Amino acid sequence: MSPTPNIEPPYLCIYCMRDKSKVTFKKKAHIIPESLGSTDQYAPKGFECDKCNNAFAIIERKVLENPFFLFERAISGTLSKKGKYPIIDHSENGLKIEYRHEEDLIKRPFIDIDLSKFPKEYYSGSIESGTITFDIPIKDYKNYYACQLRFLIKMGLGLMLFAKPYDSSWHDPCAPKYDLGRKFAKEPKKKARWELLIGDPKQGSQPQLGQNDDWNLFRILDSSLGSSIFLCYRYGLKVFVCRLDKPELKYYQSAIEDEFFIEKSQVMEVEI
């Protein structure tokens, strides 16, 4: 069932703020990509122009190749937009994860790891111990997290359209208060900065793999920090949080952990 937005289509793109006299609105625009399990969360015509749809498709593709998302997609068997199972193929470095069909037609993940070929800075643990943790080297932070933040802000602005109860003072993605966010997501300037929180769900609140579309728009009201709106997105065993109106996030870290049962969170400043 296709959700209905809370406001009429303005034919004004909520990402580039161009109207139908300058851009077209022909393509079906998913707010959460189908490759992350969404089948009906899309913005009807009039909210996302075709030019922005094409531009964000490139960003989303990079996010889906991010280890956090790719490992979860491979392990949970989340299908791609073309209906295929994702494959992590770094055979030249000793790592390949894919789904295979057995004779009984039961789908299962097949994992083949040769750690002698895999760069040490990408993992810790051992096959013998039964636990291997893959890490993103510091040198790759900029590329991974910049795309991830742009993707999250884009998704958050789109999800405002379906907020219930709808409050126009907070949930209008075209409002000037979100100009900084839309600029960072769509056309960030060099050295533009934004903060991202990544944490672990506390025990007992972790979603099952394959049920990874848990998102929340929420406001934090604090007399000293002020009010702001955030997007909290759970995917597999990780939680991602970003602020939609301003870059700064770390001052809200404790309040975010309490609100969404998150632990071991870290706030990083990402620079384009």
XYZ file of C-alpha atoms in Angstrom:
272
model
C 0.000 0.000 0.000
C 1.392 3.379 -0.989
C 1.500 5.911 1.869
C -0.144 9.289 1.385
C 1.785 12.482 2.135
C 0.330 14.971 4.567
C 0.570 17.911 2.164
C -0.465 18.365 -1.453
C 2.278 17.952 -4.076
C 3.659 21.466 -4.631
C 5.707 20.545 -7.717
C 8.580 22.159 -5.864
C 11.520 19.815 -5.281
C 12.241 19.586 -1.560
C 15.950 19.034 -2.278
C 16.893 21.672 -4.865
C 13.854 23.985 -4.387
C 13.246 24.209 -8.152
C 9.687 24.207 -9.453
C 8.080 22.596 -12.502
C 9.034 25.562 -14.699
C 12.704 24.525 -14.324
C 12.686 20.750 -13.703
C 10.570 17.686 -14.461
C 8.779 15.378 -12.008
C 8.283 12.175 -13.988
C 10.208 9.495 -12.087
C 8.996 7.429 -9.145
C 11.186 8.487 -6.214
C 11.695 6.082 -3.319
C 12.546 7.775 -0.042
C 14.060 4.586 1.367
C 15.717 2.560 -1.436
C 14.179 -0.735 -2.457
C 17.596 -2.302 -1.835
C 17.101 -1.603 1.883
C 13.757 -3.390 1.879
C 11.364 -0.530 1.031
C 8.638 -1.304 -1.475
C 6.137 1.508 -0.931
C 7.838 4.395 0.892
C 8.084 6.836 -1.978
C 7.263 10.468 -2.605
C 4.486 11.014 -5.164
C 5.210 13.288 -8.097
C 5.766 16.874 -7.147
C 8.215 16.452 -4.273
C 11.444 15.169 -5.860
C 12.545 16.269 -9.304
C 14.115 13.901 -11.827
C 17.472 15.688 -11.651
C 17.723 15.173 -7.881
C 16.464 11.614 -8.230
C 19.379 10.826 -10.550
C 21.911 12.648 -8.358
C 20.852 10.881 -5.154
C 20.852 7.504 -6.904
C 24.641 7.831 -7.198
C 24.976 8.707 -3.494
C 22.655 5.869 -2.449
C 24.650 3.390 -4.507
C 27.804 4.331 -2.595
C 25.935 3.958 0.704
C 24.664 0.504 -0.226
C 28.261 -0.520 -0.900
C 29.291 0.748 2.520
C 30.427 -2.203 4.715
C 27.798 -1.439 7.387
C 24.999 -1.819 4.868
C 26.521 -4.348 2.502
C 27.316 -6.924 5.185
C 23.823 -6.641 6.665
C 22.211 -6.890 3.233
C 24.271 -9.955 2.339
C 23.669 -11.743 5.635
C 19.943 -10.955 5.765
C 19.435 -11.700 2.078
C 17.836 -8.333 1.291
C 17.181 -8.233 -2.451
C 18.503 -5.485 -4.701
C 16.236 -3.297 -6.827
C 16.656 -5.850 -9.630
C 15.641 -8.693 -7.322
C 19.142 -10.084 -6.843
C 20.978 -11.059 -3.678
C 23.913 -8.780 -2.830
C 27.418 -10.187 -3.106
C 30.441 -8.888 -1.252
C 33.265 -9.811 -3.572
C 36.765 -8.815 -2.582
C 38.250 -12.117 -3.688
C 41.560 -10.451 -4.477
C 41.718 -9.516 -0.785
C 40.404 -12.841 0.465
C 36.761 -12.069 1.209
C 33.565 -13.162 -0.528
C 30.035 -13.376 0.891
C 27.082 -14.426 -1.243
C 23.808 -16.359 -1.215
C 23.695 -19.786 -2.839
C 20.854 -22.119 -3.724
C 21.289 -25.579 -2.265
C 19.624 -28.687 -3.688
C 16.770 -28.294 -1.219
C 16.315 -24.698 -2.524
C 16.982 -23.215 0.910
C 18.817 -19.922 0.570
C 21.765 -19.397 2.885
C 24.774 -17.116 3.121
C 28.032 -18.617 1.893
C 31.114 -17.067 3.441
C 34.643 -17.658 2.201
C 37.372 -15.715 3.998
C 41.102 -15.922 3.417
C 42.543 -13.570 6.014
C 46.062 -14.024 4.648
C 44.972 -11.784 1.756
C 42.785 -9.391 3.704
C 44.455 -6.126 4.877
C 44.998 -6.264 8.630
C 43.646 -2.737 9.204
C 40.212 -3.906 8.003
C 39.541 -6.563 10.639
C 40.247 -7.839 14.133
C 39.781 -11.293 15.616
C 40.400 -14.632 13.924
C 38.628 -17.517 12.231
C 39.812 -19.805 15.042
C 38.082 -17.678 17.666
C 34.876 -17.720 15.651
C 34.583 -13.924 15.761
C 35.843 -11.488 13.145
C 35.071 -7.796 13.359
C 35.462 -5.732 10.207
C 36.406 -2.094 10.591
C 36.588 0.896 8.282
C 40.110 2.382 8.262
C 40.365 6.020 9.246
C 41.583 6.932 5.768
C 38.214 5.803 4.350
C 36.007 7.690 6.839
C 35.562 10.748 4.660
C 34.181 8.910 1.655
C 32.001 6.451 3.571
C 30.439 8.780 6.078
C 29.980 11.815 3.843
C 27.792 9.779 1.494
C 26.013 8.181 4.417
C 25.167 11.547 5.969
C 23.921 12.980 2.681
C 21.765 9.884 2.229
C 20.316 10.124 5.751
C 19.493 13.830 5.477
C 17.851 13.249 2.097
C 15.809 10.400 3.544
C 14.850 12.440 6.632
C 13.541 15.370 4.591
C 11.437 12.987 2.512
C 10.052 11.149 5.534
C 8.764 14.449 6.947
C 6.015 14.283 4.342
C 4.495 11.283 6.143
C 4.957 12.372 9.772
C 1.981 11.607 12.014
C 0.791 13.736 13.643
C 1.876 16.251 11.034
C 3.075 19.579 12.406
C 3.760 22.107 9.645
C 6.079 24.098 11.908
C 8.419 21.070 12.075
C 7.553 18.729 9.217
C 7.574 21.042 6.198
C 10.743 19.966 4.311
C 10.648 23.168 2.241
C 11.001 25.385 5.339
C 14.075 27.672 5.402
C 15.291 26.011 8.624
C 16.309 22.980 6.530
C 18.275 24.936 3.924
C 21.604 23.935 5.508
C 20.599 20.261 5.502
C 19.317 20.209 1.924
C 22.469 22.028 0.750
C 24.750 19.498 2.478
C 22.759 16.584 1.036
C 22.434 17.863 -2.517
C 25.328 20.220 -3.319
C 27.758 20.547 -0.403
C 30.623 22.986 -0.689
C 34.173 21.788 -0.191
C 35.032 21.459 3.514
C 31.339 21.448 4.472
C 30.927 19.633 7.821
C 28.146 17.687 9.529
C 28.001 15.374 12.542
C 26.859 11.735 12.535
C 26.118 9.456 15.504
C 26.663 5.714 15.110
C 25.810 3.354 17.942
C 24.691 -0.138 18.918
C 21.133 -1.033 19.963
C 21.044 -2.114 23.592
C 20.462 -5.793 24.282
C 16.811 -6.648 23.788
C 16.179 -3.857 21.280
C 18.098 -5.282 18.338
C 15.957 -5.941 15.244
C 16.090 -9.266 13.466
C 18.113 -9.362 10.282
C 15.794 -8.901 7.346
C 13.583 -6.526 9.366
C 15.776 -3.510 8.905
C 13.484 -0.607 8.003
C 13.113 0.895 11.471
C 13.272 4.691 11.253
C 12.121 7.539 13.453
C 11.854 11.278 13.056
C 11.988 12.820 16.483
C 12.368 16.131 18.266
C 14.498 16.733 21.314
C 13.261 19.547 23.532
C 15.860 20.844 25.952
C 15.901 24.161 27.770
C 19.673 24.505 27.479
C 20.261 22.912 24.076
C 17.120 24.153 22.333
C 14.708 22.200 20.141
C 15.819 20.321 17.055
C 14.648 17.533 14.754
C 16.608 14.343 14.055
C 16.439 11.184 11.993
C 17.196 7.901 13.776
C 17.645 4.973 11.387
C 18.243 1.391 12.521
C 19.712 -1.009 10.040
C 20.610 -4.471 11.263
C 22.898 -4.163 14.250
C 23.739 -0.466 13.862
C 21.898 2.769 14.581
C 22.560 5.980 12.674
C 21.382 9.410 13.830
C 21.748 12.799 12.176
C 20.317 16.228 12.762
C 18.319 17.667 9.866
C 18.411 21.398 10.538
C 21.980 22.021 11.739
C 25.296 20.109 11.702
C 25.980 19.998 15.457
C 24.961 16.790 17.211
C 27.400 15.844 19.984
C 25.684 17.989 22.638
C 22.577 15.806 22.219
C 24.442 12.485 22.408
C 23.281 11.507 25.901
C 19.654 12.446 25.189
C 19.696 10.423 21.942
C 21.093 7.327 23.680
C 18.368 7.507 26.342
C 15.562 8.127 23.858
C 16.368 5.216 21.540
C 18.115 2.656 23.777
C 21.496 3.099 22.129
C 24.861 2.277 23.671
C 28.508 2.623 22.709
C 27.701 5.527 20.444
C 30.259 7.757 18.845
C 29.763 11.138 17.217
C 32.035 11.945 14.318
C 32.427 15.149 12.407
C 32.391 14.426 8.681
C 33.953 16.826 6.212
C 33.294 16.788 2.488
